[in-house]
Short mmCIF file of C-alpha atoms in Angstrom, two decimals:
data_model
loop_
_atom_site.label_atom_id
_atom_site.label_comp_id
_atom_site.label_asym_id
_atom_site.label_seq_id
_atom_site.Cartn_x
_atom_site.Cartn_y
_atom_site.Cartn_z
CA VAL Q 28 -8.24 10.75 8.51
CA GLN Q 29 -9.89 9.30 5.39
CA LEU Q 30 -8.29 7.16 2.77
CA GLN Q 31 -9.04 6.44 -0.75
CA ALA Q 32 -6.99 4.11 -2.75
CA SER Q 33 -7.02 4.15 -6.31
CA GLY Q 34 -5.14 2.93 -9.70
CA GLY Q 35 -5.96 -0.64 -9.66
CA GLY Q 36 -7.13 -2.44 -12.67
CA LEU Q 37 -6.21 -5.37 -15.04
CA VAL Q 38 -3.02 -5.73 -16.36
CA GLN Q 39 -0.91 -8.57 -18.11
CA ALA Q 40 1.85 -10.36 -16.28
CA GLY Q 41 5.09 -8.23 -16.57
CA GLY Q 42 3.31 -5.29 -16.45
CA SER Q 43 2.90 -2.28 -14.16
CA LEU Q 44 0.54 -0.12 -12.27
CA ARG Q 45 0.86 2.71 -9.96
CA LEU Q 46 -1.71 2.82 -6.79
CA SER Q 47 -2.41 5.98 -5.07
CA CYS Q 48 -4.02 6.64 -1.66
CA ALA Q 49 -5.26 10.12 -1.18
CA ALA Q 50 -5.69 11.23 2.30
CA SER Q 51 -7.98 13.98 4.00
CA GLY Q 52 -8.47 15.00 7.37
CA ARG Q 53 -5.73 15.14 9.93
CA ALA Q 54 -2.12 15.79 9.39
CA PHE Q 55 -1.13 13.14 6.81
CA SER Q 56 2.50 13.85 7.57
CA SER Q 57 1.93 12.56 11.10
CA TYR Q 58 1.18 9.05 9.99
CA ALA Q 59 3.27 5.97 8.94
CA MET Q 60 1.71 4.66 5.77
CA GLY Q 61 1.26 1.04 4.74
CA TRP Q 62 -0.12 -0.92 1.87
CA PHE Q 63 -1.45 -4.25 2.44
CA ARG Q 64 -3.11 -6.72 0.06
CA GLN Q 65 -5.84 -9.62 0.38
CA ALA Q 66 -6.20 -12.21 -2.28
CA PRO Q 67 -9.34 -14.30 -2.47
CA GLY Q 68 -9.50 -17.05 0.15
CA LYS Q 69 -6.40 -15.68 1.78
CA GLU Q 70 -5.39 -13.31 5.13
CA ARG Q 71 -4.59 -9.92 4.61
CA GLU Q 72 -0.82 -9.61 4.08
CA PHE Q 73 1.78 -6.81 4.46
CA VAL Q 74 3.01 -5.53 1.23
CA SER Q 75 4.98 -2.11 2.21
CA LEU Q 76 5.19 0.80 4.51
CA MET Q 77 6.89 4.14 5.00
CA THR Q 78 7.88 6.23 7.94
CA ARG Q 79 6.19 9.74 8.51
CA SER Q 80 9.25 11.42 6.75
CA GLY Q 81 9.40 8.88 3.93
CA SER Q 82 13.08 8.26 5.16
CA THR Q 83 12.52 4.59 5.90
CA THR Q 84 10.75 1.82 3.94
CA ASN Q 85 9.90 -1.81 4.14
CA TYR Q 86 8.83 -4.59 1.78
CA ALA Q 87 7.59 -7.86 1.90
CA ASP Q 88 10.03 -10.28 0.62
CA SER Q 89 7.42 -11.23 -2.14
CA VAL Q 90 7.29 -7.66 -3.63
CA LYS Q 91 11.15 -6.49 -2.78
CA GLY Q 92 12.75 -5.19 -6.01
CA ARG Q 93 9.64 -4.85 -7.89
CA PHE Q 94 7.43 -2.50 -5.81
CA THR Q 95 8.30 0.94 -4.64
CA ILE Q 96 6.62 2.87 -2.10
CA SER Q 97 6.56 6.80 -2.03
CA ARG Q 98 4.77 9.67 -0.45
CA ASP Q 99 4.10 13.33 -1.23
CA ASN Q 100 3.19 14.94 2.19
CA ALA Q 101 2.50 18.29 0.26
CA LYS Q 102 -0.52 16.29 -1.61
CA ASN Q 103 -1.33 13.94 1.16
CA THR Q 104 -0.84 10.99 -0.99
CA VAL Q 105 0.91 7.92 -0.92
CA TYR Q 106 1.89 5.69 -3.76
CA LEU Q 107 2.79 2.01 -4.47
CA GLN Q 108 4.59 1.62 -7.95
CA MET Q 109 4.27 -1.93 -9.08
CA ASN Q 110 6.35 -3.46 -11.62
CA SER Q 111 6.99 -6.81 -13.09
CA LEU Q 112 3.58 -7.78 -11.94
CA LYS Q 113 2.81 -11.41 -11.49
CA PRO Q 114 -0.75 -13.41 -11.29
CA GLU Q 115 0.32 -14.12 -7.51
CA ASP Q 116 0.01 -10.24 -6.87
CA THR Q 117 -3.74 -10.24 -7.65
CA ALA Q 118 -5.50 -9.09 -4.64
CA ILE Q 119 -7.49 -6.16 -3.23
CA TYR Q 120 -4.84 -3.72 -2.34
CA TYR Q 121 -5.60 -1.36 0.79
CA CYS Q 122 -3.54 1.64 2.08
CA ALA Q 123 -3.53 2.35 5.97
CA ALA Q 124 -2.36 5.17 8.27
CA GLY Q 125 -1.06 4.63 11.73
CA SER Q 126 1.07 6.14 14.48
CA TYR Q 127 3.55 3.34 14.41
CA TYR Q 128 5.93 2.05 11.72
CA SER Q 129 5.02 -1.53 11.75
CA ILE Q 130 4.21 -4.43 9.59
CA GLN Q 131 1.55 -5.43 11.72
CA GLY Q 132 -2.12 -4.52 10.23
CA SER Q 133 -3.51 -4.48 13.60
CA THR Q 134 -1.46 -1.32 14.34
CA TYR Q 135 -3.09 0.89 11.79
CA THR Q 136 -6.04 3.03 12.81
CA TYR Q 137 -7.32 4.28 9.49
CA TRP Q 138 -7.93 1.95 6.24
CA GLY Q 139 -8.97 3.02 2.73
CA ARG Q 140 -11.84 0.80 1.05
CA GLY Q 141 -9.33 -0.90 -1.30
CA THR Q 142 -8.52 -1.27 -5.14
CA GLN Q 143 -8.67 -4.28 -7.12
CA VAL Q 144 -5.48 -5.23 -8.98
CA THR Q 145 -5.93 -8.15 -11.16
CA VAL Q 146 -2.78 -9.73 -13.04
CA SER Q 147 -3.34 -12.03 -15.86
CA SER Q 148 -1.19 -14.66 -17.11
#
């Protein structure tokens, strides 16, 4: 599976962005999908994930109520709608695909290259 994240950019605090992650290769619908992020000087952290079917989601406490993950298996794409963005959301955002529903990045097999999100104050 190859993943390509897009949709990042520069936005003011309080603004919104929608990230997309397009998958190619093996059956997209057979994978749980996750979003992670890494800010400068910090470790990668979990943001959100969704089961294969999309029936169950999970969010980091820091983004709960502001971010929404969704997927369209017909389009082989997972999305991350980010609202009420804060400067502390600034990071490179990565999408990942794996066989397990897990917040641990190490359980994911495939990773996209990432897209930069910068939130100005």
